[in-house]
Short mmCIF file of C-alpha atoms in Angstrom, two decimals:
data_model
loop_
_atom_site.label_atom_id
_atom_site.label_comp_id
_atom_site.label_asym_id
_atom_site.label_seq_id
_atom_site.Cartn_x
_atom_site.Cartn_y
_atom_site.Cartn_z
CA MET A 238 -145.04 -40.14 194.57
CA ILE A 239 -142.24 -39.89 192.01
CA THR A 240 -143.58 -39.22 188.52
CA TYR A 241 -142.29 -37.60 185.34
CA GLU A 242 -144.29 -34.44 186.01
CA SER A 243 -143.50 -34.13 189.73
CA THR A 244 -139.75 -34.35 189.17
CA SER A 245 -139.46 -32.32 185.95
CA ARG A 246 -137.29 -29.17 186.13
CA THR A 247 -135.67 -26.76 183.65
CA VAL A 248 -132.83 -24.36 184.34
CA LYS A 249 -130.71 -22.00 182.26
CA ALA A 250 -127.04 -22.90 182.61
CA GLY A 251 -124.07 -22.14 180.40
CA GLY A 252 -126.37 -20.40 177.93
CA LEU A 253 -128.55 -23.51 177.51
CA ASN A 254 -131.98 -24.52 178.72
CA LEU A 255 -131.33 -27.86 180.40
CA HIS A 256 -134.14 -30.17 181.43
CA TYR A 257 -133.71 -32.64 184.27
CA HIS A 258 -135.59 -34.66 186.86
CA GLU A 259 -134.83 -34.30 190.57
CA ALA A 260 -135.90 -36.33 193.59
CA GLY A 261 -134.54 -37.16 197.04
CA SER A 262 -133.29 -35.15 199.99
CA PRO A 263 -131.83 -31.76 199.00
CA ASP A 264 -129.27 -32.21 201.79
CA GLY A 265 -128.09 -35.70 200.79
CA PRO A 266 -125.07 -36.64 198.68
CA VAL A 267 -125.69 -35.89 195.00
CA VAL A 268 -125.77 -38.43 192.19
CA ILE A 269 -126.22 -37.33 188.57
CA LEU A 270 -127.31 -39.91 185.99
CA LEU A 271 -126.44 -39.35 182.33
CA HIS A 272 -128.44 -41.34 179.78
CA GLY A 273 -127.35 -43.16 176.65
CA GLY A 274 -127.89 -42.06 173.07
CA GLY A 275 -129.82 -43.63 170.26
CA PRO A 276 -133.12 -42.57 168.70
CA GLY A 277 -135.70 -41.41 171.20
CA ALA A 278 -133.36 -41.49 174.21
CA SER A 279 -133.90 -39.25 177.24
CA ALA A 280 -133.07 -39.17 180.93
CA TRP A 281 -136.49 -40.49 181.93
CA SER A 282 -136.59 -43.28 179.34
CA ASN A 283 -133.17 -44.47 180.50
CA PHE A 284 -133.38 -44.06 184.28
CA GLY A 285 -136.93 -43.18 185.28
CA ARG A 286 -137.52 -46.63 186.81
CA ASN A 287 -134.34 -46.33 188.89
CA LEU A 288 -135.11 -42.89 190.30
CA PRO A 289 -137.19 -44.04 193.32
CA HIS A 290 -134.35 -46.27 194.51
CA PHE A 291 -131.63 -43.63 194.32
CA ALA A 292 -133.88 -40.94 195.80
CA ARG A 293 -133.91 -42.86 199.10
CA ASP A 294 -130.24 -42.09 199.77
CA PHE A 295 -129.26 -39.31 197.38
CA ARG A 296 -130.29 -36.02 195.92
CA THR A 297 -130.76 -37.55 192.48
CA LEU A 298 -130.70 -35.75 189.14
CA LEU A 299 -131.50 -37.32 185.77
CA LEU A 300 -130.28 -34.92 183.09
CA ASP A 301 -131.49 -34.66 179.51
CA GLN A 302 -128.12 -34.09 177.88
CA PRO A 303 -127.87 -31.32 175.25
CA CYS A 304 -129.54 -32.42 171.98
CA PHE A 305 -131.85 -34.84 173.84
CA GLY A 306 -135.22 -34.82 175.56
CA LYS A 307 -136.46 -31.37 176.51
CA SER A 308 -133.01 -29.78 176.70
CA ASP A 309 -131.81 -27.36 174.01
CA LYS A 310 -130.47 -28.83 170.77
CA PRO A 311 -127.79 -26.37 169.67
CA GLU A 312 -125.15 -26.70 167.00
CA LEU A 313 -122.06 -27.97 168.82
CA ASP A 314 -118.72 -26.16 168.72
CA LYS A 315 -116.76 -29.17 170.01
CA ASP A 316 -117.18 -32.93 170.33
CA PHE A 317 -120.36 -34.04 172.09
CA PHE A 318 -118.65 -35.47 175.16
CA SER A 319 -116.82 -32.20 175.86
CA PHE A 320 -119.86 -30.05 175.10
CA ALA A 321 -122.16 -32.11 177.32
CA ALA A 322 -119.55 -32.26 180.10
CA ASP A 323 -119.25 -28.48 180.13
CA ALA A 324 -123.05 -28.15 180.15
CA THR A 325 -123.30 -30.55 183.10
CA ALA A 326 -120.65 -28.61 184.99
CA ALA A 327 -122.58 -25.39 184.32
CA LEU A 328 -125.76 -27.04 185.61
CA MET A 329 -123.99 -27.99 188.82
CA ASP A 330 -122.76 -24.42 189.28
CA GLU A 331 -126.25 -23.04 188.68
CA LEU A 332 -127.74 -25.43 191.26
CA GLY A 333 -124.99 -24.86 193.81
CA ILE A 334 -123.68 -28.43 193.60
CA GLU A 335 -119.96 -28.54 194.29
CA LYS A 336 -119.39 -32.27 193.85
CA ALA A 337 -121.40 -35.31 192.77
CA HIS A 338 -121.27 -39.00 192.04
CA PHE A 339 -121.97 -39.83 188.41
CA ILE A 340 -123.61 -42.72 186.60
CA GLY A 341 -123.03 -42.67 182.85
CA ASN A 342 -124.68 -45.15 180.46
CA SER A 343 -123.28 -45.59 176.94
CA LEU A 344 -123.15 -42.05 175.45
CA GLY A 345 -123.61 -40.70 178.96
CA GLY A 346 -120.61 -42.76 180.05
CA GLY A 347 -118.49 -40.78 177.61
CA THR A 348 -119.85 -37.51 179.00
CA ALA A 349 -119.24 -38.63 182.59
CA THR A 350 -115.68 -39.65 181.69
CA ARG A 351 -115.02 -36.25 180.11
CA ILE A 352 -116.34 -34.55 183.25
CA ALA A 353 -113.87 -36.59 185.32
CA LEU A 354 -111.06 -35.56 182.95
CA ASP A 355 -111.90 -31.87 182.48
CA HIS A 356 -113.69 -31.07 185.77
CA PRO A 357 -112.11 -33.51 188.26
CA ASP A 358 -112.95 -31.31 191.26
CA LYS A 359 -116.66 -31.87 190.56
CA VAL A 360 -116.52 -35.68 190.63
CA ASP A 361 -116.59 -37.84 193.75
CA LYS A 362 -117.03 -41.35 192.30
CA LEU A 363 -117.77 -42.50 188.77
CA LEU A 364 -119.89 -45.47 187.69
CA LEU A 365 -119.73 -46.22 183.97
CA MET A 366 -122.19 -48.65 182.38
CA GLY A 367 -121.22 -49.97 178.94
CA PRO A 368 -119.70 -46.53 178.31
CA GLY A 369 -118.82 -44.98 174.99
CA GLY A 370 -115.51 -43.33 174.28
CA ILE A 371 -113.54 -45.01 177.02
CA SER A 372 -114.24 -48.54 175.76
CA LEU A 373 -111.98 -50.03 173.12
CA ASN A 374 -113.06 -53.24 171.42
CA LEU A 375 -110.25 -55.80 171.53
CA PHE A 376 -112.00 -58.79 169.98
CA SER A 377 -115.40 -57.60 168.72
CA ALA A 378 -116.09 -56.28 165.24
CA ASP A 379 -116.46 -52.55 164.82
CA PRO A 380 -119.05 -51.18 164.19
CA THR A 381 -120.91 -53.52 166.49
CA GLU A 382 -124.33 -55.02 165.80
CA GLY A 383 -126.04 -52.39 167.94
CA ILE A 384 -124.31 -49.49 166.22
CA LYS A 385 -125.18 -50.92 162.79
CA ARG A 386 -128.87 -51.12 163.74
CA LEU A 387 -128.72 -47.55 165.09
CA PHE A 388 -127.24 -46.28 161.80
CA GLU A 389 -129.87 -48.18 159.83
CA PHE A 390 -132.64 -46.38 161.69
CA ALA A 391 -131.05 -42.94 161.82
CA GLY A 392 -129.80 -43.03 158.23
CA SER A 393 -133.09 -44.13 156.70
CA ALA A 394 -135.04 -41.65 154.59
CA GLU A 395 -138.19 -42.99 156.26
CA PRO A 396 -137.38 -44.56 159.65
CA THR A 397 -139.75 -47.42 160.46
CA ARG A 398 -141.03 -49.08 163.61
CA GLU A 399 -139.46 -52.30 162.41
CA ARG A 400 -136.02 -50.69 162.36
CA MET A 401 -136.65 -49.17 165.76
CA ARG A 402 -137.53 -52.63 167.10
CA ALA A 403 -134.38 -54.10 165.50
CA PHE A 404 -132.24 -51.44 167.22
CA LEU A 405 -133.91 -51.78 170.63
CA THR A 406 -133.57 -55.57 170.51
CA THR A 407 -129.77 -55.21 170.34
CA LEU A 408 -129.85 -53.34 173.66
CA VAL A 409 -131.19 -56.26 175.71
CA TYR A 410 -130.48 -59.90 176.40
CA ASP A 411 -134.18 -60.75 176.74
CA PRO A 412 -136.08 -59.60 173.61
CA ALA A 413 -139.36 -59.81 175.52
CA LEU A 414 -138.41 -56.47 177.10
CA VAL A 415 -138.87 -54.80 173.72
CA THR A 416 -142.63 -54.45 173.92
CA ASP A 417 -144.93 -52.85 171.34
CA GLU A 418 -145.46 -50.03 173.83
CA LEU A 419 -141.71 -49.38 174.14
CA VAL A 420 -141.24 -49.42 170.37
CA GLU A 421 -144.10 -46.96 169.90
CA GLU A 422 -142.83 -44.66 172.66
CA ARG A 423 -139.27 -44.52 171.33
CA TYR A 424 -140.44 -44.28 167.71
CA ALA A 425 -142.66 -41.28 168.49
CA GLN A 426 -139.83 -39.55 170.34
CA ALA A 427 -137.24 -40.32 167.67
CA THR A 428 -139.33 -39.09 164.74
CA ASP A 429 -140.23 -35.79 166.40
CA PRO A 430 -138.57 -33.12 164.18
CA GLU A 431 -136.82 -31.41 167.10
CA ALA A 432 -135.45 -34.73 168.40
CA ALA A 433 -134.25 -35.63 164.91
CA LEU A 434 -132.45 -32.28 164.68
CA GLY A 435 -130.74 -32.87 168.04
CA ASN A 436 -129.68 -36.35 167.04
CA ALA A 437 -128.24 -35.07 163.76
CA ARG A 438 -126.26 -32.32 165.51
CA MET A 439 -124.94 -34.76 168.10
CA GLY A 440 -123.87 -37.20 165.39
CA ALA A 441 -122.21 -34.47 163.32
CA SER A 442 -119.94 -33.59 166.23
CA PHE A 443 -118.52 -37.12 166.29
CA ALA A 444 -117.73 -36.88 162.60
CA ARG A 445 -116.11 -33.45 162.97
CA TRP A 446 -113.96 -34.11 166.07
CA PRO A 447 -113.38 -37.90 166.13
CA GLN A 448 -110.02 -37.74 167.88
CA ASP A 449 -111.51 -35.96 170.90
CA THR A 450 -113.97 -38.82 171.48
CA MET A 451 -111.23 -41.45 171.96
CA LEU A 452 -111.31 -41.12 175.73
CA TRP A 453 -109.49 -44.41 176.32
CA ARG A 454 -106.29 -42.58 175.37
CA GLU A 455 -106.74 -40.32 178.42
CA ALA A 456 -108.04 -42.91 180.87
CA HIS A 457 -104.80 -42.90 182.85
CA ARG A 458 -105.57 -39.30 183.96
CA ILE A 459 -108.76 -40.20 185.83
CA THR A 460 -108.03 -39.84 189.53
CA CYS A 461 -111.39 -40.64 191.16
CA PRO A 462 -112.60 -44.15 192.07
CA VAL A 463 -114.29 -45.77 189.07
CA LEU A 464 -116.66 -48.73 188.85
CA LEU A 465 -116.92 -50.14 185.33
CA THR A 466 -120.11 -52.16 184.81
CA TRP A 467 -121.03 -54.22 181.77
CA GLY A 468 -123.66 -56.63 180.56
CA ARG A 469 -121.92 -59.82 179.46
CA GLU A 470 -124.13 -59.99 176.36
CA ASP A 471 -123.80 -56.29 175.44
CA ARG A 472 -124.08 -56.02 171.63
CA VAL A 473 -123.57 -52.25 171.46
CA ASN A 474 -120.36 -51.82 173.46
CA PRO A 475 -119.18 -55.41 174.05
CA VAL A 476 -117.57 -56.40 177.33
CA ASP A 477 -114.07 -56.80 175.85
CA GLY A 478 -114.14 -53.01 175.51
CA ALA A 479 -113.76 -52.76 179.28
CA PHE A 480 -110.26 -54.12 179.61
CA VAL A 481 -108.15 -51.20 178.36
CA ALA A 482 -109.95 -48.83 180.72
CA LEU A 483 -109.70 -51.32 183.57
CA LYS A 484 -105.93 -51.48 183.16
CA ALA A 485 -105.41 -47.77 182.48
CA ILE A 486 -107.54 -46.11 185.18
CA PRO A 487 -105.52 -46.04 188.41
CA ASP A 488 -108.49 -46.78 190.73
CA ALA A 489 -110.85 -48.97 188.67
CA ARG A 490 -112.81 -52.16 189.27
CA LEU A 491 -115.13 -54.10 186.95
CA HIS A 492 -118.49 -55.80 187.53
CA VAL A 493 -120.10 -57.92 184.79
CA PHE A 494 -123.81 -58.80 184.83
CA PRO A 495 -124.64 -62.23 183.34
CA ARG A 496 -127.61 -62.65 181.00
CA CYS A 497 -127.62 -58.90 180.46
CA GLY A 498 -127.20 -56.61 177.48
CA HIS A 499 -126.59 -52.86 177.20
CA TRP A 500 -129.35 -51.89 179.65
CA ALA A 501 -128.10 -53.20 182.99
CA GLN A 502 -130.19 -50.58 184.80
CA THR A 503 -133.27 -52.34 183.38
CA GLU A 504 -132.34 -56.01 182.94
CA ALA A 505 -130.42 -56.27 186.21
CA ALA A 506 -132.16 -53.38 187.97
CA ALA A 507 -132.13 -54.69 191.55
CA GLU A 508 -128.49 -55.79 191.41
CA PHE A 509 -127.44 -52.64 189.58
CA ASN A 510 -129.20 -50.37 192.09
CA ARG A 511 -127.65 -52.19 195.09
CA LEU A 512 -124.19 -52.20 193.51
CA ALA A 513 -124.25 -48.50 192.68
CA THR A 514 -125.54 -47.49 196.10
CA ALA A 515 -122.93 -49.57 197.93
CA PHE A 516 -120.14 -48.18 195.76
CA PHE A 517 -121.15 -44.55 196.31
CA LEU A 518 -121.83 -44.86 200.04
CA HIS A 519 -119.20 -47.37 201.12
CA GLY A 520 -116.61 -47.68 198.33
#
């Protein structure tokens, strides 16, 4: 049975303690899933429900990116996307993984894109879900509603459950998915002092190296096959942000989920799982 505890692993790679979850055949093709950001985010909270599906066909790793979950929360010496990409590459080297498919959601989409740019030999195919960095809003206001609610929670002297609920509600099309249990879980994680430190260090890197996070300017250099996926009602990274990347990446295609927000892996789980598996196995 796949549980948090049974899949939990920690390894030292690139000078960092990196926590991840692993399931599936050790001899199968590898897929690495990189979670989004936001208060209380982790690999398990983002992709734990999807792990049983991917474990059927892949050696599947869900990575707590640096500054999140149970991974180390160091001060960063470069922008977050580059730092996390290098850490992921070091993890692969430590585990003897030469090449992998990647799924990157939101913040994790930016990390996955940077891996494809800086470590192209390690990437087979790339699936980006409402990704940060490579999206460029053409028609939507910036900052978006979701980013405003995130800043309201993170920037508050005393973050509240109400502000956590307001942020989480922007991530989904159906507000019923934001249950009291989910709010409490994410609130407890986000207000943990160590998690707050990691979030602050991650955020500081974006302020210090903003130019390096504009990955859409480098999208034309991505050589692997890319599947861009978006929720039509995404209020964090709206769907119009997809079009520059779609035009710039040489081998890109786009799939849009109707009645879906920023969490396609949750709101459109069955369709998302089938789509990702077909793309990785059959192209």
